[in-house]
PDB file of C-alpha atoms in Angstrom:
ATOM      1  CA  UNK A  16      -1.577  17.412 -13.477  1.00  0.00           C
ATOM      2  CA  UNK A  17      -4.565  17.231 -10.361  1.00  0.00           C
ATOM      3  CA  UNK A  18      -5.931  14.214  -8.930  1.00  0.00           C
ATOM      4  CA  UNK A  19      -9.385  13.091 -10.211  1.00  0.00           C
ATOM      5  CA  UNK A  20     -12.294  12.934  -8.031  1.00  0.00           C
ATOM      6  CA  UNK A  21     -11.955   8.975  -5.959  1.00  0.00           C
ATOM      7  CA  UNK A  22     -13.831   7.285  -3.697  1.00  0.00           C
ATOM      8  CA  UNK A  23     -11.806   5.194  -0.421  1.00  0.00           C
ATOM      9  CA  UNK A  24     -13.234   1.893   0.305  1.00  0.00           C
ATOM     10  CA  UNK A  25     -11.507  -0.237   3.394  1.00  0.00           C
ATOM     11  CA  UNK A  26     -12.728  -3.064   4.256  1.00  0.00           C
ATOM     12  CA  UNK A  27     -11.594  -6.770   5.306  1.00  0.00           C
ATOM     13  CA  UNK A  28     -11.262  -9.958   2.946  1.00  0.00           C
ATOM     14  CA  UNK A  29     -14.514 -11.968   3.776  1.00  0.00           C
ATOM     15  CA  UNK A  30     -16.441  -8.298   3.255  1.00  0.00           C
ATOM     16  CA  UNK A  31     -15.465  -8.466  -0.547  1.00  0.00           C
ATOM     17  CA  UNK A  32     -17.982 -10.398  -3.624  1.00  0.00           C
ATOM     18  CA  UNK A  33     -16.309 -12.665  -5.118  1.00  0.00           C
ATOM     19  CA  UNK A  34     -16.138 -10.367  -8.608  1.00  0.00           C
ATOM     20  CA  UNK A  35     -14.792  -7.803  -6.772  1.00  0.00           C
ATOM     21  CA  UNK A  36     -11.434 -10.156  -4.865  1.00  0.00           C
ATOM     22  CA  UNK A  37     -10.886 -11.175  -8.138  1.00  0.00           C
ATOM     23  CA  UNK A  38     -10.463  -7.991  -9.720  1.00  0.00           C
ATOM     24  CA  UNK A  39      -8.307  -7.394  -6.696  1.00  0.00           C
ATOM     25  CA  UNK A  40      -6.219 -10.086  -6.695  1.00  0.00           C
ATOM     26  CA  UNK A  41      -6.198  -9.959 -10.744  1.00  0.00           C
ATOM     27  CA  UNK A  42      -4.638  -6.478 -10.824  1.00  0.00           C
ATOM     28  CA  UNK A  43      -2.189  -7.498  -7.834  1.00  0.00           C
ATOM     29  CA  UNK A  44      -0.870  -9.836 -10.033  1.00  0.00           C
ATOM     30  CA  UNK A  45      -0.668  -7.939 -13.554  1.00  0.00           C
ATOM     31  CA  UNK A  46       1.949  -5.552 -11.548  1.00  0.00           C
ATOM     32  CA  UNK A  47       3.940  -7.295  -8.930  1.00  0.00           C
ATOM     33  CA  UNK A  48       3.862 -10.745 -10.983  1.00  0.00           C
ATOM     34  CA  UNK A  49       3.492 -10.393 -14.257  1.00  0.00           C
ATOM     35  CA  UNK A  50       4.237  -6.225 -15.380  1.00  0.00           C
ATOM     36  CA  UNK A  51       7.447  -6.442 -12.854  1.00  0.00           C
ATOM     37  CA  UNK A  52       8.235  -9.723 -13.644  1.00  0.00           C
ATOM     38  CA  UNK A  53       8.121 -11.100 -10.942  1.00  0.00           C
ATOM     39  CA  UNK A  54       7.366 -14.596 -10.163  1.00  0.00           C
ATOM     40  CA  UNK A  55       7.122 -14.711  -5.986  1.00  0.00           C
ATOM     41  CA  UNK A  56       4.460 -15.776  -4.424  1.00  0.00           C
ATOM     42  CA  UNK A  57       1.806 -12.783  -4.341  1.00  0.00           C
ATOM     43  CA  UNK A  58      -0.698 -14.973  -2.175  1.00  0.00           C
ATOM     44  CA  UNK A  59       1.058 -14.852   0.703  1.00  0.00           C
ATOM     45  CA  UNK A  60      -1.516 -15.934   2.993  1.00  0.00           C
ATOM     46  CA  UNK A  61      -1.494 -12.157   4.699  1.00  0.00           C
ATOM     47  CA  UNK A  62      -4.506 -10.991   3.429  1.00  0.00           C
ATOM     48  CA  UNK A  63      -7.071 -12.201   5.766  1.00  0.00           C
ATOM     49  CA  UNK A  64      -5.364 -10.337   8.602  1.00  0.00           C
ATOM     50  CA  UNK A  65      -5.376  -7.554   6.051  1.00  0.00           C
ATOM     51  CA  UNK A  66      -7.419  -4.519   5.633  1.00  0.00           C
ATOM     52  CA  UNK A  67      -7.231  -3.960   1.833  1.00  0.00           C
ATOM     53  CA  UNK A  68      -7.894  -0.590   0.599  1.00  0.00           C
ATOM     54  CA  UNK A  69      -8.936   0.666  -2.807  1.00  0.00           C
ATOM     55  CA  UNK A  70      -8.908   3.499  -4.215  1.00  0.00           C
ATOM     56  CA  UNK A  71     -12.067   4.352  -6.874  1.00  0.00           C
ATOM     57  CA  UNK A  72     -12.428   5.704  -9.566  1.00  0.00           C
ATOM     58  CA  UNK A  73     -16.557   5.289 -11.169  1.00  0.00           C
ATOM     59  CA  UNK A  74     -16.178   2.200  -9.139  1.00  0.00           C
ATOM     60  CA  UNK A  75     -12.858   1.140 -10.266  1.00  0.00           C
ATOM     61  CA  UNK A  76      -9.845   0.612  -8.644  1.00  0.00           C
ATOM     62  CA  UNK A  77      -7.555   2.932  -9.808  1.00  0.00           C
ATOM     63  CA  UNK A  78      -4.797   2.628  -7.014  1.00  0.00           C
ATOM     64  CA  UNK A  79      -4.599  -0.090  -3.924  1.00  0.00           C
ATOM     65  CA  UNK A  80      -2.132  -0.858  -0.166  1.00  0.00           C
ATOM     66  CA  UNK A  81      -2.449  -3.558   2.294  1.00  0.00           C
ATOM     67  CA  UNK A  82      -2.654  -2.701   5.713  1.00  0.00           C
ATOM     68  CA  UNK A  83      -1.650  -5.314   8.612  1.00  0.00           C
ATOM     69  CA  UNK A  84       0.295  -5.514  11.750  1.00  0.00           C
ATOM     70  CA  UNK A  85       2.570  -8.678  11.859  1.00  0.00           C
ATOM     71  CA  UNK A  86       2.429 -10.243  14.999  1.00  0.00           C
ATOM     72  CA  UNK A  87       4.772  -8.156  17.328  1.00  0.00           C
ATOM     73  CA  UNK A  88       5.863  -5.166  15.007  1.00  0.00           C
ATOM     74  CA  UNK A  89       4.643  -2.485  14.076  1.00  0.00           C
ATOM     75  CA  UNK A  90       1.472  -1.684  11.108  1.00  0.00           C
ATOM     76  CA  UNK A  91       2.787  -1.935   7.713  1.00  0.00           C
ATOM     77  CA  UNK A  92       1.344  -1.259   3.929  1.00  0.00           C
ATOM     78  CA  UNK A  93       2.185  -3.050   1.324  1.00  0.00           C
ATOM     79  CA  UNK A  94       1.115  -4.319  -1.959  1.00  0.00           C
ATOM     80  CA  UNK A  95       1.016  -0.386  -3.235  1.00  0.00           C
ATOM     81  CA  UNK A  96       0.073   0.055  -6.255  1.00  0.00           C
ATOM     82  CA  UNK A  97      -1.690   2.976  -9.078  1.00  0.00           C
ATOM     83  CA  UNK A  98      -3.460   0.599 -11.815  1.00  0.00           C
ATOM     84  CA  UNK A  99      -1.485   0.897 -15.312  1.00  0.00           C
ATOM     85  CA  UNK A 100      -4.443   2.953 -16.682  1.00  0.00           C
ATOM     86  CA  UNK A 101      -4.079   5.204 -13.458  1.00  0.00           C
ATOM     87  CA  UNK A 102      -1.093   6.319 -13.537  1.00  0.00           C
ATOM     88  CA  UNK A 103       0.135  10.281 -13.845  1.00  0.00           C
ATOM     89  CA  UNK A 104      -2.282  11.104 -11.984  1.00  0.00           C
ATOM     90  CA  UNK A 105      -0.721  11.574  -8.704  1.00  0.00           C
ATOM     91  CA  UNK A 106      -3.129   9.014  -7.253  1.00  0.00           C
ATOM     92  CA  UNK A 107       0.064   7.248  -5.685  1.00  0.00           C
ATOM     93  CA  UNK A 108       0.146  10.034  -3.697  1.00  0.00           C
ATOM     94  CA  UNK A 109      -3.071  10.390  -2.690  1.00  0.00           C
ATOM     95  CA  UNK A 110      -3.378   6.556  -1.645  1.00  0.00           C
ATOM     96  CA  UNK A 111      -0.635   6.947   0.234  1.00  0.00           C
ATOM     97  CA  UNK A 112      -1.382   9.799   2.561  1.00  0.00           C
ATOM     98  CA  UNK A 113      -5.204   7.925   2.906  1.00  0.00           C
ATOM     99  CA  UNK A 114      -2.683   4.340   3.708  1.00  0.00           C
ATOM    100  CA  UNK A 115      -1.551   6.742   6.861  1.00  0.00           C
ATOM    101  CA  UNK A 116      -4.451   8.181   7.981  1.00  0.00           C
ATOM    102  CA  UNK A 117      -6.296   4.310   8.094  1.00  0.00           C
ATOM    103  CA  UNK A 118      -2.967   2.875  10.530  1.00  0.00           C
ATOM    104  CA  UNK A 119      -3.699   5.696  12.220  1.00  0.00           C
ATOM    105  CA  UNK A 120      -7.123   5.293  13.047  1.00  0.00           C
ATOM    106  CA  UNK A 121      -6.394   1.579  13.923  1.00  0.00           C
ATOM    107  CA  UNK A 122      -3.068   1.988  14.806  1.00  0.00           C
ATOM    108  CA  UNK A 123      -3.065   4.852  16.857  1.00  0.00           C
ATOM    109  CA  UNK A 124       0.278   5.798  18.116  1.00  0.00           C
ATOM    110  CA  UNK A 125       1.790   3.147  16.141  1.00  0.00           C
ATOM    111  CA  UNK A 126       4.843   4.173  14.100  1.00  0.00           C
ATOM    112  CA  UNK A 127       4.050   3.108   9.869  1.00  0.00           C
ATOM    113  CA  UNK A 128       6.598   0.523   8.398  1.00  0.00           C
ATOM    114  CA  UNK A 129       7.110  -0.362   4.428  1.00  0.00           C
ATOM    115  CA  UNK A 130       9.500  -2.289   2.733  1.00  0.00           C
ATOM    116  CA  UNK A 131      10.094   0.342  -0.975  1.00  0.00           C
ATOM    117  CA  UNK A 132      10.810  -0.639  -3.845  1.00  0.00           C
ATOM    118  CA  UNK A 133      14.677   1.044  -3.291  1.00  0.00           C
ATOM    119  CA  UNK A 134      13.784   3.552  -6.222  1.00  0.00           C
ATOM    120  CA  UNK A 135      10.913   4.279  -4.442  1.00  0.00           C
ATOM    121  CA  UNK A 136      12.824   5.775  -1.690  1.00  0.00           C
ATOM    122  CA  UNK A 137      12.391   9.897  -1.679  1.00  0.00           C
ATOM    123  CA  UNK A 138       8.950   9.535  -2.552  1.00  0.00           C
ATOM    124  CA  UNK A 139       8.045   7.737   0.735  1.00  0.00           C
ATOM    125  CA  UNK A 140      10.365  10.310   2.375  1.00  0.00           C
ATOM    126  CA  UNK A 141       8.877  12.700   1.401  1.00  0.00           C
ATOM    127  CA  UNK A 142       5.458  11.122   3.554  1.00  0.00           C
ATOM    128  CA  UNK A 143       7.466  11.109   6.114  1.00  0.00           C
ATOM    129  CA  UNK A 144       9.091   7.340   6.231  1.00  0.00           C
ATOM    130  CA  UNK A 145      12.989   7.221   7.114  1.00  0.00           C
ATOM    131  CA  UNK A 146      15.258   4.164   5.787  1.00  0.00           C
ATOM    132  CA  UNK A 147      15.801   1.617   9.144  1.00  0.00           C
ATOM    133  CA  UNK A 148      17.540  -0.623   6.458  1.00  0.00           C
ATOM    134  CA  UNK A 149      20.240  -1.127   3.943  1.00  0.00           C
ATOM    135  CA  UNK A 150      19.578  -1.567   0.606  1.00  0.00           C
ATOM    136  CA  UNK A 151      18.696  -5.082   0.067  1.00  0.00           C
ATOM    137  CA  UNK A 152      17.294  -7.504  -2.820  1.00  0.00           C
ATOM    138  CA  UNK A 153      13.455  -9.205  -2.914  1.00  0.00           C
ATOM    139  CA  UNK A 154      12.562 -11.269  -5.590  1.00  0.00           C
ATOM    140  CA  UNK A 155      14.947  -9.534  -7.725  1.00  0.00           C
ATOM    141  CA  UNK A 156      14.116  -5.883  -6.939  1.00  0.00           C
ATOM    142  CA  UNK A 157      15.986  -3.633  -4.949  1.00  0.00           C
ATOM    143  CA  UNK A 158      14.110  -2.816  -1.527  1.00  0.00           C
ATOM    144  CA  UNK A 159      14.749  -0.415   1.319  1.00  0.00           C
ATOM    145  CA  UNK A 160      12.551  -0.767   5.013  1.00  0.00           C
ATOM    146  CA  UNK A 161      11.611   2.127   6.273  1.00  0.00           C
ATOM    147  CA  UNK A 162       9.510   3.744   8.889  1.00  0.00           C
ATOM    148  CA  UNK A 163       6.764   6.338   9.691  1.00  0.00           C
ATOM    149  CA  UNK A 164       7.448   7.943  13.080  1.00  0.00           C
ATOM    150  CA  UNK A 165       3.893   8.834  15.272  1.00  0.00           C
ATOM    151  CA  UNK A 166       2.900  11.986  14.886  1.00  0.00           C
ATOM    152  CA  UNK A 167       0.818  14.523  16.796  1.00  0.00           C
ATOM    153  CA  UNK A 168      -1.803  16.163  16.530  1.00  0.00           C
ATOM    154  CA  UNK A 169      -0.053  18.786  16.786  1.00  0.00           C
ATOM    155  CA  UNK A 170       2.903  17.849  14.199  1.00  0.00           C
ATOM    156  CA  UNK A 171      -0.309  18.036  11.125  1.00  0.00           C
TER     157      UNK A 171
END
């Protein structure tokens, strides 16, 4: 299957309209809280300092990732999701390529970290991420920390 045409939108939280923000947060809650049956604080206080990357198809958020840098740590990609209605179209690959490129632009010369659900370890490894922790359970779901080393211009 080929990836459909999409556009990328990267913004800070305060750049969203109320309607756009509602749709974005509803999508995150629908996937991470409802679909994954995981009661946890989805609104964790980190959105204000993050970049929000949306992959849009016909103006609709088809995929999303949150990019941010915790104090004293490498930048992180988190809250990675593909909308249920757009799965099976290789949008996860496209989303992660865009997220990596955005991190490299905003946080040049730094590795990129993420906390992967364990069943997605091979997917993230295919994008250059390497495990940095043993498996652990977070919010009832097995995870593993991973990091993508800095990639030089000649290695791209």
